[in-house]
PDB file of C-alpha atoms in Angstrom:
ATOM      1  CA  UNK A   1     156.242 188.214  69.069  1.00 57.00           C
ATOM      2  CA  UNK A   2     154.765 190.800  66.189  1.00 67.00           C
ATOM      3  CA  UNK A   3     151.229 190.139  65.518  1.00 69.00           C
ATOM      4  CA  UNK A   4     150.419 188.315  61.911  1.00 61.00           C
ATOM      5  CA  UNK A   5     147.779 188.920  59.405  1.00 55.00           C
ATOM      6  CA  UNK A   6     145.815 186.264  59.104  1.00 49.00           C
ATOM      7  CA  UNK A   7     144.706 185.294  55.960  1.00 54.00           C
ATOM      8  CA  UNK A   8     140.924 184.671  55.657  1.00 59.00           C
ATOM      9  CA  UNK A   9     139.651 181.380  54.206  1.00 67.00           C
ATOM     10  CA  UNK A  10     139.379 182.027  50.579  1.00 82.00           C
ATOM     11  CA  UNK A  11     135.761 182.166  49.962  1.00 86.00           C
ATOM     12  CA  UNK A  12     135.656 179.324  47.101  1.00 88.00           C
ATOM     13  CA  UNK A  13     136.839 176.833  49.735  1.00 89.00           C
ATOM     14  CA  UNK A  14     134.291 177.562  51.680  1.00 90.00           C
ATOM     15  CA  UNK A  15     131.798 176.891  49.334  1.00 93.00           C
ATOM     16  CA  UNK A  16     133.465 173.840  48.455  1.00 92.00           C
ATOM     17  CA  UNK A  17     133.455 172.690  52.437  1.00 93.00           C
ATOM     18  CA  UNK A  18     129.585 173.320  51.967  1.00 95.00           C
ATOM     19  CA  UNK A  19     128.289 171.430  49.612  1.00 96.00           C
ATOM     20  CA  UNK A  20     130.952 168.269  50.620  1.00 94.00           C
ATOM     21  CA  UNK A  21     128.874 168.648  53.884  1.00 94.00           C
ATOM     22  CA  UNK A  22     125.923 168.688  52.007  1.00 94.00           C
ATOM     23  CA  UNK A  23     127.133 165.664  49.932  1.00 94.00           C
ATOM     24  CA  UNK A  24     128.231 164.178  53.086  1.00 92.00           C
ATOM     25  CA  UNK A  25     124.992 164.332  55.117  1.00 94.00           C
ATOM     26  CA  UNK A  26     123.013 162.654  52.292  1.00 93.00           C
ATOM     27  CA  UNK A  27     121.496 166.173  50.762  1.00 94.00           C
ATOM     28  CA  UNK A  28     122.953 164.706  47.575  1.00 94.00           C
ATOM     29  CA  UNK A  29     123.359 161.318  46.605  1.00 93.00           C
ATOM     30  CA  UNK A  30     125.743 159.792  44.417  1.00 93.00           C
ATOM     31  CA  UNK A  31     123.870 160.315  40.770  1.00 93.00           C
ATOM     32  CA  UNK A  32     122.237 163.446  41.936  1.00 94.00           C
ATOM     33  CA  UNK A  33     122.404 166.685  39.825  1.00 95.00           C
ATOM     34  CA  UNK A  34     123.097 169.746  41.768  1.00 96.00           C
ATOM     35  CA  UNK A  35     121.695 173.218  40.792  1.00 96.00           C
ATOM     36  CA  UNK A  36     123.156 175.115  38.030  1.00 94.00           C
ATOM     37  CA  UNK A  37     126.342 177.300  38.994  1.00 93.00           C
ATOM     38  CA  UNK A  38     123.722 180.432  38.190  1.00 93.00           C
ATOM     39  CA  UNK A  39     121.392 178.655  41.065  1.00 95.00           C
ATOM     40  CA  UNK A  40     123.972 177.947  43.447  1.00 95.00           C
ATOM     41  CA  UNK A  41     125.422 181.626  43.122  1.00 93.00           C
ATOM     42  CA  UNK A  42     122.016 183.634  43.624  1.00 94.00           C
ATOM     43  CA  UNK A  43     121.306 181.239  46.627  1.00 94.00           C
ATOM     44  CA  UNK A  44     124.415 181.325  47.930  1.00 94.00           C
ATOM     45  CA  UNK A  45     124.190 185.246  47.073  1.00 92.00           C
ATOM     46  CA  UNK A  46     128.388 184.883  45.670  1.00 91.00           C
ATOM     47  CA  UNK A  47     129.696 185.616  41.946  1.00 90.00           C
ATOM     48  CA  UNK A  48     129.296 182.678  39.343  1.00 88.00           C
ATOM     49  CA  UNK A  49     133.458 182.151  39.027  1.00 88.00           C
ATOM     50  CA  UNK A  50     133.273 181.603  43.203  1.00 88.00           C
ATOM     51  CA  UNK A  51     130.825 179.082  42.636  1.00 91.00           C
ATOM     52  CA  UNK A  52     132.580 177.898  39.244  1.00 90.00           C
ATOM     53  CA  UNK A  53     135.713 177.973  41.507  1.00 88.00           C
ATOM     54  CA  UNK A  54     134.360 176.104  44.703  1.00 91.00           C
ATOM     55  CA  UNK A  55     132.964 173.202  41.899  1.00 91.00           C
ATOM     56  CA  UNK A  56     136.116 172.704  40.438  1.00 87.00           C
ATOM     57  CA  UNK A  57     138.039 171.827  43.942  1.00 87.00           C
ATOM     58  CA  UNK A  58     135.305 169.486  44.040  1.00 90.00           C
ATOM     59  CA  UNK A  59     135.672 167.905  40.869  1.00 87.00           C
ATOM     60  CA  UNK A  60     139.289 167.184  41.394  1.00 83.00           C
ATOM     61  CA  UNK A  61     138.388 165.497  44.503  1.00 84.00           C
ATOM     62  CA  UNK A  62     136.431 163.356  42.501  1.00 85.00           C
ATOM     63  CA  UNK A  63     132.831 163.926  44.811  1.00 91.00           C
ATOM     64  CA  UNK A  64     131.145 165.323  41.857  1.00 91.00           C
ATOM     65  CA  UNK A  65     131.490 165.210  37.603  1.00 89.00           C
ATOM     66  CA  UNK A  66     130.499 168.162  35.624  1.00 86.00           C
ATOM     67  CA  UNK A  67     129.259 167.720  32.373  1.00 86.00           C
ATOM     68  CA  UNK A  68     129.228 170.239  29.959  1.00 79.00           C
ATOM     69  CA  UNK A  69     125.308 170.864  28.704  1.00 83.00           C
ATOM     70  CA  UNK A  70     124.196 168.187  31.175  1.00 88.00           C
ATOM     71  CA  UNK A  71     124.771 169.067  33.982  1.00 90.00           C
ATOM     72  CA  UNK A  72     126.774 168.636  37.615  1.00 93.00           C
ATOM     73  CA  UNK A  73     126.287 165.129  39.462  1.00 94.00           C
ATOM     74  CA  UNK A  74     127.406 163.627  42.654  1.00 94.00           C
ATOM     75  CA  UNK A  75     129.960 160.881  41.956  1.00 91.00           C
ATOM     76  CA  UNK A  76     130.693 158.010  44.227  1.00 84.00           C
ATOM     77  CA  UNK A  77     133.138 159.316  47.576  1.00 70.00           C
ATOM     78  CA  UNK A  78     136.505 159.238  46.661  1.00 62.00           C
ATOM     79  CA  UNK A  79     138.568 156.490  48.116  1.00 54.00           C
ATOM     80  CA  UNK A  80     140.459 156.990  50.760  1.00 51.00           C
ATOM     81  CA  UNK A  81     143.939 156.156  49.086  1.00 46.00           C
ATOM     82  CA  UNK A  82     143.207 160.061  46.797  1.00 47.00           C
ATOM     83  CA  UNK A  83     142.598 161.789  49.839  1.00 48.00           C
ATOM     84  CA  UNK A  84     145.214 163.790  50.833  1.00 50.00           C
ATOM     85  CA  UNK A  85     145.301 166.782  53.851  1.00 44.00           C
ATOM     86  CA  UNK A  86     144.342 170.006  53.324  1.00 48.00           C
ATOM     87  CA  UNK A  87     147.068 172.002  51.713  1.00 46.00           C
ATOM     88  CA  UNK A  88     148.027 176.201  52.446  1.00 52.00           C
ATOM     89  CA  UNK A  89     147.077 176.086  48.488  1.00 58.00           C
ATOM     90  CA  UNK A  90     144.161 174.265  47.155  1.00 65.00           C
ATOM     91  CA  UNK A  91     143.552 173.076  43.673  1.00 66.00           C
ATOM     92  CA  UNK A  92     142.384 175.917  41.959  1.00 66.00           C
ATOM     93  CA  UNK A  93     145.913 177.587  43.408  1.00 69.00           C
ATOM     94  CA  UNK A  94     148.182 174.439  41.721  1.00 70.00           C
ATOM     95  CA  UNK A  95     146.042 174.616  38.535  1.00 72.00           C
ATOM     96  CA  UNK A  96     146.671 178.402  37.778  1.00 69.00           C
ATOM     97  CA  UNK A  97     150.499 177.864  38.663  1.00 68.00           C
ATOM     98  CA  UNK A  98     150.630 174.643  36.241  1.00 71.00           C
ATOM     99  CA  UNK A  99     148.854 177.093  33.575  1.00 69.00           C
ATOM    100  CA  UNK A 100     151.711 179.911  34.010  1.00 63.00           C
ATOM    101  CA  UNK A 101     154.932 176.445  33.633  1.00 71.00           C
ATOM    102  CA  UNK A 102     153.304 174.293  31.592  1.00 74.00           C
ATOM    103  CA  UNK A 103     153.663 176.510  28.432  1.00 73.00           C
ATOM    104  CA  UNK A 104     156.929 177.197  28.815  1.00 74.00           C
ATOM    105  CA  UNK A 105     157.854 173.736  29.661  1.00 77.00           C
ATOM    106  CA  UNK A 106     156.018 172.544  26.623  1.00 79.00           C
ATOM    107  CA  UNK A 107     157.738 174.595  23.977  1.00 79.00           C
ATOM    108  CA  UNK A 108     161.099 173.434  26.027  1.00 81.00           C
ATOM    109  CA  UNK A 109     159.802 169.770  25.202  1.00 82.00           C
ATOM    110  CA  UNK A 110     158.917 170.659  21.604  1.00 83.00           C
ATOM    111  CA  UNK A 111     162.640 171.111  20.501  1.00 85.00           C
ATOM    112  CA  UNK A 112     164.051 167.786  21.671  1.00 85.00           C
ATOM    113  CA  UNK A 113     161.193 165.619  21.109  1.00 88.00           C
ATOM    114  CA  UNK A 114     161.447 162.229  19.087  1.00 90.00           C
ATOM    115  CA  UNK A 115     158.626 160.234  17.423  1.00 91.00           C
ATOM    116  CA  UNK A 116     159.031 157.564  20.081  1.00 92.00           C
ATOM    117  CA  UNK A 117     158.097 160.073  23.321  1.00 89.00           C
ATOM    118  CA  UNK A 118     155.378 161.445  21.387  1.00 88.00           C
ATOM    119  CA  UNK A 119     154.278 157.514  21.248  1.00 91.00           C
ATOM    120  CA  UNK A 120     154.643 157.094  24.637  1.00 90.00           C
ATOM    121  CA  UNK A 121     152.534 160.335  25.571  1.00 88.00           C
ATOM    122  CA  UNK A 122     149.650 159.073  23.697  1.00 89.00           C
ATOM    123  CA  UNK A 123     149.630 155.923  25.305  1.00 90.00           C
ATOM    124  CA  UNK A 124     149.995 156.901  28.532  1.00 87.00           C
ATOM    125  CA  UNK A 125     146.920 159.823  27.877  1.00 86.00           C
ATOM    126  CA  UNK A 126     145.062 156.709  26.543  1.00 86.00           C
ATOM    127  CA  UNK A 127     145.531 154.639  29.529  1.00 86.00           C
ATOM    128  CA  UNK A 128     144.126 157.869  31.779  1.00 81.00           C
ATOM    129  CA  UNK A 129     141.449 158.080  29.900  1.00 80.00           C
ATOM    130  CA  UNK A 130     140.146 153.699  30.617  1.00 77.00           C
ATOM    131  CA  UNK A 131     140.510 154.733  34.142  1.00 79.00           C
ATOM    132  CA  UNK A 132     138.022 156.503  36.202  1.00 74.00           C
ATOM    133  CA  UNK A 133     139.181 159.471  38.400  1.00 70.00           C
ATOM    134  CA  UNK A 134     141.015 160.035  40.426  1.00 72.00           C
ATOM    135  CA  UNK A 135     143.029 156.783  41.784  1.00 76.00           C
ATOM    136  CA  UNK A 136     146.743 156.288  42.465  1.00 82.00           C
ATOM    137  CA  UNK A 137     147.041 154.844  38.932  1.00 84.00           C
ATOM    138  CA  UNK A 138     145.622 158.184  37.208  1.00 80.00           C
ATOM    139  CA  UNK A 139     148.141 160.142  39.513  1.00 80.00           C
ATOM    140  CA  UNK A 140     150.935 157.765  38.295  1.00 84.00           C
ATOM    141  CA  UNK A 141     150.143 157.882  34.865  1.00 83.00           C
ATOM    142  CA  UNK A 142     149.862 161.975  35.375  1.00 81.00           C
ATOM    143  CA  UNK A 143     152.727 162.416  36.655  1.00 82.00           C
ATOM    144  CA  UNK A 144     154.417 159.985  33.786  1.00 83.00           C
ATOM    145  CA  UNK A 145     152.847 161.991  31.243  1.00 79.00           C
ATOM    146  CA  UNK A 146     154.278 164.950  32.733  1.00 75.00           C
ATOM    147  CA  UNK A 147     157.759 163.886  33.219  1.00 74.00           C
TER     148      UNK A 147
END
């Protein structure tokens, strides 16, 4: 059998398995603000976009909220029903490859679109937005919007 390169851990998700353990082991508590991504990155002596990175795996988890001009704060554990195993690609991976489809899918959309769809978009991003994240329902409604 020919020996495989092994692919390291990307470093982001290993920031991100840090401060869930932190969260985890009561370091944070749900309401707590978390340092600054500038703080994080000089102590955890990484770039800022690692650290921006590692926060947003961790915000589409749902274990922390990050406000723009307020702040980053722990949010209540997600519930078990969101949690899903650990994928080869994380979520930073399936947001970039929804950012190079989307576009093109979009523009697709544009030319066959009728009044009534465009209705039914904005309620369904209406209904996403009464609902806090992320829960089956949000994923349902995602995936409707998206469809």
């Amino acid at each position: 059998m020919p020996i495989q390169a092994v692919e390291p851990r990307r470093l982001y998700r290993q920031i991100a398995d840090q401060l869930r353990q932190l969260i985890d082991a009561g370091e944070f508590v749900v309401g707590d603000r978390l340092p600054t991504e500038r703080e994080l990155a000089d102590q955890l002596g990484i770039s800022r976009p690692t650290v921006r990175e590692a926060l947003i795996a961790l915000e589409v988890e749902g274990r922390i909220r990050i406000r723009v001009g307020s702040g980053i704060y722990v949010t209540d554990r997600p519930r078990a029903e969101v949690l899903t195993a650990e994928m080869d690609e994380g979520p930073f991976e399936l947001l970039r490859a929804r950012e190079f489809i989307e576009g093109a899918i979009a523009a697709e959309a544009a030319l066959h679109v009728r009044p009534i769809d465009i209705e039914h978009m904005d309620d369904v991003l209406r209904r996403m937005e009464d609902i806090p994240h992320p829960t089956k329902t949000t994923i349902a409604l995602d995936r409707e919007f998206h469809t």
